[in-house]
PDB file of C-alpha atoms in Angstrom:
ATOM      1  CA  MET A   4      79.446  38.633 -32.156  1.00  0.00           C
ATOM      2  CA  ASN A   5      77.138  41.585 -32.909  1.00  0.00           C
ATOM      3  CA  GLU A   6      75.112  39.460 -35.341  1.00  0.00           C
ATOM      4  CA  SER A   7      74.452  36.806 -32.699  1.00  0.00           C
ATOM      5  CA  SER A   8      73.327  39.260 -29.980  1.00  0.00           C
ATOM      6  CA  PRO A   9      69.777  39.769 -31.374  1.00  0.00           C
ATOM      7  CA  LEU A  10      69.400  35.987 -31.624  1.00  0.00           C
ATOM      8  CA  GLN A  11      70.547  35.540 -28.056  1.00  0.00           C
ATOM      9  CA  LYS A  12      68.173  38.267 -26.903  1.00  0.00           C
ATOM     10  CA  GLN A  13      65.299  36.610 -28.753  1.00  0.00           C
ATOM     11  CA  PHE A  14      66.170  33.239 -27.216  1.00  0.00           C
ATOM     12  CA  PHE A  15      66.182  34.633 -23.665  1.00  0.00           C
ATOM     13  CA  GLN A  16      62.909  36.437 -24.305  1.00  0.00           C
ATOM     14  CA  LYS A  17      61.349  33.162 -25.432  1.00  0.00           C
ATOM     15  CA  GLN A  18      62.620  31.460 -22.286  1.00  0.00           C
ATOM     16  CA  VAL A  19      61.168  34.182 -20.067  1.00  0.00           C
ATOM     17  CA  HIS A  20      57.866  34.039 -21.960  1.00  0.00           C
ATOM     18  CA  HIS A  21      57.763  30.252 -21.604  1.00  0.00           C
ATOM     19  CA  ARG A  22      58.374  30.401 -17.836  1.00  0.00           C
ATOM     20  CA  ARG A  23      55.687  33.034 -17.409  1.00  0.00           C
ATOM     21  CA  SER A  24      53.240  30.980 -19.452  1.00  0.00           C
ATOM     22  CA  VAL A  25      53.919  27.890 -17.364  1.00  0.00           C
ATOM     23  CA  THR A  26      53.457  29.867 -14.139  1.00  0.00           C
ATOM     24  CA  PHE A  27      50.214  31.397 -15.448  1.00  0.00           C
ATOM     25  CA  PHE A  28      48.723  28.030 -16.414  1.00  0.00           C
ATOM     26  CA  ARG A  29      49.756  26.491 -13.090  1.00  0.00           C
ATOM     27  CA  ILE A  30      47.916  29.242 -11.239  1.00  0.00           C
ATOM     28  CA  LEU A  31      44.974  28.925 -13.626  1.00  0.00           C
ATOM     29  CA  VAL A  32      44.669  25.175 -12.989  1.00  0.00           C
ATOM     30  CA  ILE A  33      44.662  25.494  -9.189  1.00  0.00           C
ATOM     31  CA  ALA A  34      42.284  28.489  -9.322  1.00  0.00           C
ATOM     32  CA  ALA A  35      39.870  26.594 -11.570  1.00  0.00           C
ATOM     33  CA  PHE A  36      40.026  23.553  -9.289  1.00  0.00           C
ATOM     34  CA  LEU A  37      39.302  25.621  -6.161  1.00  0.00           C
ATOM     35  CA  LEU A  38      36.458  27.467  -7.894  1.00  0.00           C
ATOM     36  CA  LEU A  39      34.871  24.239  -9.126  1.00  0.00           C
ATOM     37  CA  TRP A  40      35.278  22.697  -5.660  1.00  0.00           C
ATOM     38  CA  GLU A  41      33.560  25.665  -4.002  1.00  0.00           C
ATOM     39  CA  ILE A  42      30.722  25.705  -6.544  1.00  0.00           C
ATOM     40  CA  ALA A  43      30.177  21.949  -6.213  1.00  0.00           C
ATOM     41  CA  ALA A  44      29.946  22.257  -2.413  1.00  0.00           C
ATOM     42  CA  HIS A  45      27.685  25.330  -2.571  1.00  0.00           C
ATOM     43  CA  PHE A  46      25.149  23.692  -4.908  1.00  0.00           C
ATOM     44  CA  ASN A  47      25.339  20.347  -3.042  1.00  0.00           C
ATOM     45  CA  TRP A  48      26.841  18.481  -5.981  1.00  0.00           C
ATOM     46  CA  ILE A  49      29.132  17.029  -3.354  1.00  0.00           C
ATOM     47  CA  ASP A  50      28.610  16.616   0.387  1.00  0.00           C
ATOM     48  CA  SER A  51      30.490  19.539   1.945  1.00  0.00           C
ATOM     49  CA  PHE A  52      30.636  17.705   5.296  1.00  0.00           C
ATOM     50  CA  ILE A  53      32.689  14.911   3.701  1.00  0.00           C
ATOM     51  CA  PHE A  54      34.584  16.789   0.984  1.00  0.00           C
ATOM     52  CA  SER A  55      34.669  20.215   2.693  1.00  0.00           C
ATOM     53  CA  SER A  56      35.196  23.330   0.527  1.00  0.00           C
ATOM     54  CA  PRO A  57      37.759  26.126   0.191  1.00  0.00           C
ATOM     55  CA  SER A  58      35.623  28.533   2.229  1.00  0.00           C
ATOM     56  CA  ARG A  59      35.153  25.962   5.019  1.00  0.00           C
ATOM     57  CA  LEU A  60      38.908  25.304   5.070  1.00  0.00           C
ATOM     58  CA  ILE A  61      39.625  29.032   5.354  1.00  0.00           C
ATOM     59  CA  ARG A  62      37.211  29.320   8.300  1.00  0.00           C
ATOM     60  CA  CYS A  63      38.703  26.222   9.905  1.00  0.00           C
ATOM     61  CA  PHE A  64      42.239  27.560   9.517  1.00  0.00           C
ATOM     62  CA  THR A  65      41.228  30.946  10.946  1.00  0.00           C
ATOM     63  CA  GLU A  66      39.670  29.311  14.009  1.00  0.00           C
ATOM     64  CA  LEU A  67      42.654  27.028  14.637  1.00  0.00           C
ATOM     65  CA  ALA A  68      45.119  29.863  14.033  1.00  0.00           C
ATOM     66  CA  ALA A  69      43.291  32.128  16.499  1.00  0.00           C
ATOM     67  CA  ASN A  70      43.857  29.716  19.393  1.00  0.00           C
ATOM     68  CA  GLY A  71      47.333  28.676  18.214  1.00  0.00           C
ATOM     69  CA  ILE A  72      46.552  24.987  17.673  1.00  0.00           C
ATOM     70  CA  ILE A  73      47.448  24.890  13.981  1.00  0.00           C
ATOM     71  CA  TRP A  74      50.785  26.657  14.512  1.00  0.00           C
ATOM     72  CA  GLN A  75      51.798  24.100  17.112  1.00  0.00           C
ATOM     73  CA  HIS A  76      51.032  21.213  14.751  1.00  0.00           C
ATOM     74  CA  ILE A  77      52.877  22.870  11.842  1.00  0.00           C
ATOM     75  CA  ARG A  78      55.902  23.676  14.007  1.00  0.00           C
ATOM     76  CA  VAL A  79      56.210  20.106  15.303  1.00  0.00           C
ATOM     77  CA  THR A  80      55.908  18.465  11.885  1.00  0.00           C
ATOM     78  CA  LEU A  81      58.228  20.969  10.219  1.00  0.00           C
ATOM     79  CA  LEU A  82      60.899  20.600  12.906  1.00  0.00           C
ATOM     80  CA  GLU A  83      60.768  16.793  12.816  1.00  0.00           C
ATOM     81  CA  THR A  84      60.976  16.798   9.016  1.00  0.00           C
ATOM     82  CA  ILE A  85      63.943  19.195   8.871  1.00  0.00           C
ATOM     83  CA  VAL A  86      65.882  17.291  11.549  1.00  0.00           C
ATOM     84  CA  SER A  87      65.280  13.916   9.885  1.00  0.00           C
ATOM     85  CA  PHE A  88      66.183  15.385   6.480  1.00  0.00           C
ATOM     86  CA  LEU A  89      69.483  16.845   7.736  1.00  0.00           C
ATOM     87  CA  LEU A  90      70.366  13.589   9.503  1.00  0.00           C
ATOM     88  CA  VAL A  91      69.619  11.593   6.350  1.00  0.00           C
ATOM     89  CA  ALA A  92      71.874  13.880   4.309  1.00  0.00           C
ATOM     90  CA  GLY A  93      74.725  13.621   6.822  1.00  0.00           C
ATOM     91  CA  PHE A  94      74.514   9.867   7.369  1.00  0.00           C
ATOM     92  CA  SER A  95      74.103   9.204   3.643  1.00  0.00           C
ATOM     93  CA  ILE A  96      77.303  11.077   2.794  1.00  0.00           C
ATOM     94  CA  LEU A  97      79.289   9.336   5.529  1.00  0.00           C
ATOM     95  CA  ALA A  98      77.924   5.883   4.623  1.00  0.00           C
ATOM     96  CA  ALA A  99      78.535   6.394   0.902  1.00  0.00           C
ATOM     97  CA  ILE A 100      82.116   7.477   1.608  1.00  0.00           C
ATOM     98  CA  LEU A 101      82.654   4.358   3.715  1.00  0.00           C
ATOM     99  CA  LEU A 102      81.232   2.084   1.008  1.00  0.00           C
ATOM    100  CA  TRP A 103      83.409   3.783  -1.619  1.00  0.00           C
ATOM    101  CA  ALA A 104      86.565   3.722   0.499  1.00  0.00           C
ATOM    102  CA  LYS A 105      86.280   0.080   1.612  1.00  0.00           C
ATOM    103  CA  LYS A 106      85.323  -2.359  -1.128  1.00  0.00           C
ATOM    104  CA  SER A 107      84.919  -5.173   1.397  1.00  0.00           C
ATOM    105  CA  VAL A 108      82.360  -3.076   3.291  1.00  0.00           C
ATOM    106  CA  SER A 109      80.363  -2.328   0.129  1.00  0.00           C
ATOM    107  CA  GLU A 110      80.425  -5.977  -0.968  1.00  0.00           C
ATOM    108  CA  THR A 111      79.157  -7.019   2.468  1.00  0.00           C
ATOM    109  CA  PHE A 112      76.482  -4.410   3.136  1.00  0.00           C
ATOM    110  CA  GLU A 113      75.166  -3.369  -0.283  1.00  0.00           C
ATOM    111  CA  PRO A 114      72.733  -6.351  -0.572  1.00  0.00           C
ATOM    112  CA  TYR A 115      71.337  -5.550   2.891  1.00  0.00           C
ATOM    113  CA  LEU A 116      70.851  -1.910   1.950  1.00  0.00           C
ATOM    114  CA  VAL A 117      68.920  -2.995  -1.148  1.00  0.00           C
ATOM    115  CA  ILE A 118      66.696  -5.255   0.990  1.00  0.00           C
ATOM    116  CA  LEU A 119      66.076  -2.568   3.616  1.00  0.00           C
ATOM    117  CA  ASN A 120      65.296  -0.012   0.920  1.00  0.00           C
ATOM    118  CA  SER A 121      62.674  -2.323  -0.601  1.00  0.00           C
ATOM    119  CA  LEU A 122      60.837  -2.854   2.693  1.00  0.00           C
ATOM    120  CA  PRO A 123      57.548  -0.972   3.212  1.00  0.00           C
ATOM    121  CA  LYS A 124      58.587   1.630   5.774  1.00  0.00           C
ATOM    122  CA  SER A 125      55.089   1.889   7.207  1.00  0.00           C
ATOM    123  CA  ALA A 126      55.630  -1.655   8.514  1.00  0.00           C
ATOM    124  CA  LEU A 127      58.756  -0.567  10.378  1.00  0.00           C
ATOM    125  CA  ALA A 128      57.097   2.354  12.172  1.00  0.00           C
ATOM    126  CA  PRO A 129      55.154   0.285  14.761  1.00  0.00           C
ATOM    127  CA  LEU A 130      58.297  -1.708  15.577  1.00  0.00           C
ATOM    128  CA  LEU A 131      60.371   1.436  16.013  1.00  0.00           C
ATOM    129  CA  ILE A 132      57.765   2.854  18.368  1.00  0.00           C
ATOM    130  CA  VAL A 133      57.721  -0.347  20.443  1.00  0.00           C
ATOM    131  CA  TRP A 134      61.520  -0.480  20.582  1.00  0.00           C
ATOM    132  CA  LEU A 135      62.248   3.221  21.139  1.00  0.00           C
ATOM    133  CA  GLY A 136      59.058   4.515  22.711  1.00  0.00           C
ATOM    134  CA  ALA A 137      56.473   7.044  21.592  1.00  0.00           C
ATOM    135  CA  ASN A 138      58.496  10.264  21.442  1.00  0.00           C
ATOM    136  CA  TYR A 139      59.887  12.833  19.013  1.00  0.00           C
ATOM    137  CA  ARG A 140      63.118  10.874  18.590  1.00  0.00           C
ATOM    138  CA  THR A 141      61.211   7.840  17.308  1.00  0.00           C
ATOM    139  CA  ILE A 142      59.240   9.956  14.823  1.00  0.00           C
ATOM    140  CA  ILE A 143      62.469  11.500  13.507  1.00  0.00           C
ATOM    141  CA  ILE A 144      63.999   8.032  13.091  1.00  0.00           C
ATOM    142  CA  THR A 145      60.830   6.905  11.305  1.00  0.00           C
ATOM    143  CA  GLY A 146      61.215   9.844   8.920  1.00  0.00           C
ATOM    144  CA  MET A 147      64.840   8.885   8.339  1.00  0.00           C
ATOM    145  CA  SER A 148      64.003   5.237   7.682  1.00  0.00           C
ATOM    146  CA  VAL A 149      61.923   6.124   4.631  1.00  0.00           C
ATOM    147  CA  ALA A 150      64.745   7.929   2.834  1.00  0.00           C
ATOM    148  CA  ILE A 151      68.119   6.886   4.157  1.00  0.00           C
ATOM    149  CA  PHE A 152      68.704   3.513   2.486  1.00  0.00           C
ATOM    150  CA  GLY A 153      67.821   4.683  -1.018  1.00  0.00           C
ATOM    151  CA  SER A 154      69.839   7.844  -0.445  1.00  0.00           C
ATOM    152  CA  ILE A 155      72.962   5.880   0.496  1.00  0.00           C
ATOM    153  CA  LEU A 156      72.646   3.600  -2.535  1.00  0.00           C
ATOM    154  CA  SER A 157      72.054   6.472  -4.967  1.00  0.00           C
ATOM    155  CA  LEU A 158      74.957   8.493  -3.624  1.00  0.00           C
ATOM    156  CA  TYR A 159      77.266   5.476  -3.625  1.00  0.00           C
ATOM    157  CA  GLN A 160      76.404   4.728  -7.251  1.00  0.00           C
ATOM    158  CA  GLY A 161      77.165   8.365  -8.025  1.00  0.00           C
ATOM    159  CA  PHE A 162      80.586   7.941  -6.457  1.00  0.00           C
ATOM    160  CA  LEU A 163      81.262   4.906  -8.648  1.00  0.00           C
ATOM    161  CA  SER A 164      80.176   6.689 -11.843  1.00  0.00           C
ATOM    162  CA  VAL A 165      82.798   9.449 -11.613  1.00  0.00           C
ATOM    163  CA  ASP A 166      85.050   9.639 -14.688  1.00  0.00           C
ATOM    164  CA  PRO A 167      87.929   7.175 -14.061  1.00  0.00           C
ATOM    165  CA  ASP A 168      90.301   9.263 -16.194  1.00  0.00           C
ATOM    166  CA  ARG A 169      90.088  12.085 -13.661  1.00  0.00           C
ATOM    167  CA  ILE A 170      90.890   9.654 -10.867  1.00  0.00           C
ATOM    168  CA  ARG A 171      93.876   8.288 -12.792  1.00  0.00           C
ATOM    169  CA  LEU A 172      95.100  11.852 -13.317  1.00  0.00           C
ATOM    170  CA  ILE A 173      95.079  12.506  -9.572  1.00  0.00           C
ATOM    171  CA  LYS A 174      96.971   9.267  -8.972  1.00  0.00           C
ATOM    172  CA  THR A 175      99.512  10.163 -11.673  1.00  0.00           C
ATOM    173  CA  LEU A 176     100.160  13.486  -9.955  1.00  0.00           C
ATOM    174  CA  GLY A 177     100.827  11.688  -6.686  1.00  0.00           C
ATOM    175  CA  GLY A 178      97.442  12.189  -5.089  1.00  0.00           C
ATOM    176  CA  LYS A 179      96.223   9.856  -2.384  1.00  0.00           C
ATOM    177  CA  ARG A 180      92.828   8.365  -1.631  1.00  0.00           C
ATOM    178  CA  LYS A 181      91.871  11.414   0.407  1.00  0.00           C
ATOM    179  CA  ASP A 182      92.737  13.726  -2.493  1.00  0.00           C
ATOM    180  CA  ILE A 183      90.606  11.685  -4.880  1.00  0.00           C
ATOM    181  CA  LEU A 184      87.680  11.923  -2.464  1.00  0.00           C
ATOM    182  CA  THR A 185      87.930  15.644  -1.698  1.00  0.00           C
ATOM    183  CA  LYS A 186      88.982  16.930  -5.128  1.00  0.00           C
ATOM    184  CA  ILE A 187      87.128  14.586  -7.513  1.00  0.00           C
ATOM    185  CA  ILE A 188      84.452  12.382  -5.942  1.00  0.00           C
ATOM    186  CA  LEU A 189      82.668  14.833  -3.638  1.00  0.00           C
ATOM    187  CA  PRO A 190      82.713  17.905  -5.949  1.00  0.00           C
ATOM    188  CA  ALA A 191      81.515  15.811  -8.897  1.00  0.00           C
ATOM    189  CA  ASN A 192      78.582  14.478  -6.840  1.00  0.00           C
ATOM    190  CA  ILE A 193      77.222  17.748  -5.466  1.00  0.00           C
ATOM    191  CA  PRO A 194      74.593  17.985  -8.270  1.00  0.00           C
ATOM    192  CA  ASN A 195      73.705  14.332  -7.624  1.00  0.00           C
ATOM    193  CA  LEU A 196      73.421  15.029  -3.891  1.00  0.00           C
ATOM    194  CA  LEU A 197      71.122  17.989  -4.505  1.00  0.00           C
ATOM    195  CA  SER A 198      68.909  15.839  -6.752  1.00  0.00           C
ATOM    196  CA  ILE A 199      68.743  13.163  -4.057  1.00  0.00           C
ATOM    197  CA  MET A 200      67.889  15.800  -1.455  1.00  0.00           C
ATOM    198  CA  LYS A 201      64.943  17.012  -3.550  1.00  0.00           C
ATOM    199  CA  VAL A 202      63.495  13.511  -3.305  1.00  0.00           C
ATOM    200  CA  ASN A 203      64.486  12.954   0.324  1.00  0.00           C
ATOM    201  CA  VAL A 204      62.756  16.047   1.663  1.00  0.00           C
ATOM    202  CA  GLY A 205      59.399  14.650   0.555  1.00  0.00           C
ATOM    203  CA  LEU A 206      60.212  11.142   1.774  1.00  0.00           C
ATOM    204  CA  CYS A 207      61.221  12.436   5.203  1.00  0.00           C
ATOM    205  CA  LEU A 208      57.929  14.322   5.430  1.00  0.00           C
ATOM    206  CA  VAL A 209      56.061  11.113   4.574  1.00  0.00           C
ATOM    207  CA  GLY A 210      57.968   9.161   7.235  1.00  0.00           C
ATOM    208  CA  VAL A 211      57.337  11.812   9.877  1.00  0.00           C
ATOM    209  CA  VAL A 212      53.608  11.828   9.140  1.00  0.00           C
ATOM    210  CA  ILE A 213      53.518   8.021   9.366  1.00  0.00           C
ATOM    211  CA  GLY A 214      55.142   8.246  12.794  1.00  0.00           C
ATOM    212  CA  GLU A 215      52.693  10.940  13.886  1.00  0.00           C
ATOM    213  CA  PHE A 216      49.786   8.781  12.738  1.00  0.00           C
ATOM    214  CA  ILE A 217      50.818   6.072  15.185  1.00  0.00           C
ATOM    215  CA  SER A 218      52.316   7.636  18.281  1.00  0.00           C
ATOM    216  CA  SER A 219      52.262  11.444  18.365  1.00  0.00           C
ATOM    217  CA  ARG A 220      50.163  13.891  20.346  1.00  0.00           C
ATOM    218  CA  ALA A 221      51.125  16.821  18.137  1.00  0.00           C
ATOM    219  CA  GLY A 222      51.865  17.441  14.487  1.00  0.00           C
ATOM    220  CA  LEU A 223      49.850  17.465  11.297  1.00  0.00           C
ATOM    221  CA  GLY A 224      49.775  13.651  11.161  1.00  0.00           C
ATOM    222  CA  TYR A 225      48.165  13.577  14.613  1.00  0.00           C
ATOM    223  CA  MET A 226      45.761  16.329  13.550  1.00  0.00           C
ATOM    224  CA  ILE A 227      44.665  14.286  10.529  1.00  0.00           C
ATOM    225  CA  ILE A 228      44.148  11.088  12.536  1.00  0.00           C
ATOM    226  CA  TYR A 229      42.337  12.894  15.352  1.00  0.00           C
ATOM    227  CA  GLY A 230      40.122  14.722  12.872  1.00  0.00           C
ATOM    228  CA  SER A 231      39.132  11.455  11.177  1.00  0.00           C
ATOM    229  CA  GLN A 232      38.315   9.820  14.528  1.00  0.00           C
ATOM    230  CA  VAL A 233      36.004  12.599  15.706  1.00  0.00           C
ATOM    231  CA  PHE A 234      34.596  13.298  12.218  1.00  0.00           C
ATOM    232  CA  LYS A 235      36.179  16.747  11.934  1.00  0.00           C
ATOM    233  CA  LEU A 236      36.870  16.206   8.271  1.00  0.00           C
ATOM    234  CA  ASP A 237      37.739  19.870   7.748  1.00  0.00           C
ATOM    235  CA  TRP A 238      40.736  19.220  10.005  1.00  0.00           C
ATOM    236  CA  VAL A 239      41.712  16.204   7.912  1.00  0.00           C
ATOM    237  CA  ILE A 240      41.593  18.017   4.574  1.00  0.00           C
ATOM    238  CA  LEU A 241      43.205  21.147   6.020  1.00  0.00           C
ATOM    239  CA  GLY A 242      46.058  19.025   7.374  1.00  0.00           C
ATOM    240  CA  ILE A 243      46.563  17.431   3.962  1.00  0.00           C
ATOM    241  CA  VAL A 244      46.566  20.822   2.240  1.00  0.00           C
ATOM    242  CA  ILE A 245      49.138  22.205   4.693  1.00  0.00           C
ATOM    243  CA  LEU A 246      51.328  19.130   4.195  1.00  0.00           C
ATOM    244  CA  CYS A 247      51.234  19.777   0.448  1.00  0.00           C
ATOM    245  CA  LEU A 248      52.266  23.394   1.009  1.00  0.00           C
ATOM    246  CA  ILE A 249      55.106  22.355   3.330  1.00  0.00           C
ATOM    247  CA  ALA A 250      56.354  19.781   0.806  1.00  0.00           C
ATOM    248  CA  MET A 251      56.216  22.362  -1.977  1.00  0.00           C
ATOM    249  CA  GLY A 252      58.029  24.960   0.134  1.00  0.00           C
ATOM    250  CA  LEU A 253      60.832  22.615   1.173  1.00  0.00           C
ATOM    251  CA  TYR A 254      61.213  21.396  -2.409  1.00  0.00           C
ATOM    252  CA  GLN A 255      61.462  24.968  -3.696  1.00  0.00           C
ATOM    253  CA  LEU A 256      64.067  25.698  -1.021  1.00  0.00           C
ATOM    254  CA  ILE A 257      66.267  22.848  -2.303  1.00  0.00           C
ATOM    255  CA  ILE A 258      65.773  24.068  -5.883  1.00  0.00           C
ATOM    256  CA  SER A 259      66.913  27.544  -4.802  1.00  0.00           C
ATOM    257  CA  VAL A 260      70.061  26.062  -3.271  1.00  0.00           C
ATOM    258  CA  GLU A 261      70.646  24.078  -6.463  1.00  0.00           C
ATOM    259  CA  LYS A 262      70.248  27.183  -8.640  1.00  0.00           C
ATOM    260  CA  TRP A 263      72.625  29.114  -6.393  1.00  0.00           C
ATOM    261  CA  TYR A 264      75.221  26.372  -6.656  1.00  0.00           C
ATOM    262  CA  LEU A 265      74.922  26.061 -10.442  1.00  0.00           C
ATOM    263  CA  HIS A 266      75.184  29.851 -10.801  1.00  0.00           C
ATOM    264  CA  LYS A 267      78.249  29.827  -8.551  1.00  0.00           C
ATOM    265  CA  ILE A 268      80.168  27.240 -10.580  1.00  0.00           C
ATOM    266  CA  THR A 269      79.305  28.723 -14.013  1.00  0.00           C
TER     267      THR A 269
END
């Protein structure tokens, strides 16, 4: 045991060094990109009116933050995304349980889920707005429509891939269908659910922005469309940058939950 300790220590040091190196190079890449962008705009290598620049975006953000406009747009988009994401997670779990519990239901509806998942969701957004009206509820449903069908299918397939020997063991011990679900199926699929959620949080954001493009009067999607219509291209690029930051933040939040769960079970 004592002989292996230095090797373990060296291994962990290498892992820490690797993570720090990756973080350093990530920061270096974005810093180099921003510097090159600013230099190109300053020396007129690119048209700063069309492509903007980091300094112009900072001034634009400061102006919009001073009068509260940008915070309103961020709050609306973030709230719609979180609500649609939570609803997708809840409905996906319930639907996957139903498909797993009732074979006749899965045989009937699985082909339709595959078809709905393959549809371009941007084509559904105008119909949803006509049917449900131009309101926050419609935008949330639009965000859900992008992620929910694929989420149900992925989670259902995860249910089916659980080790059958573990299921047979529960049955041998007298367990019922409910016991199999609560003690085997759901616990075994928590890592799968977290992986699906990491994808869904970005998809829900995409769906919400699509809805805001079409029918909203607030939100980053509306800000981008309005900015393009009145040629405030700084607004457009700033909106895109903030959307990237929101997506990254929500993704990191799910990763933190995943790390907490993995640390808890080990």
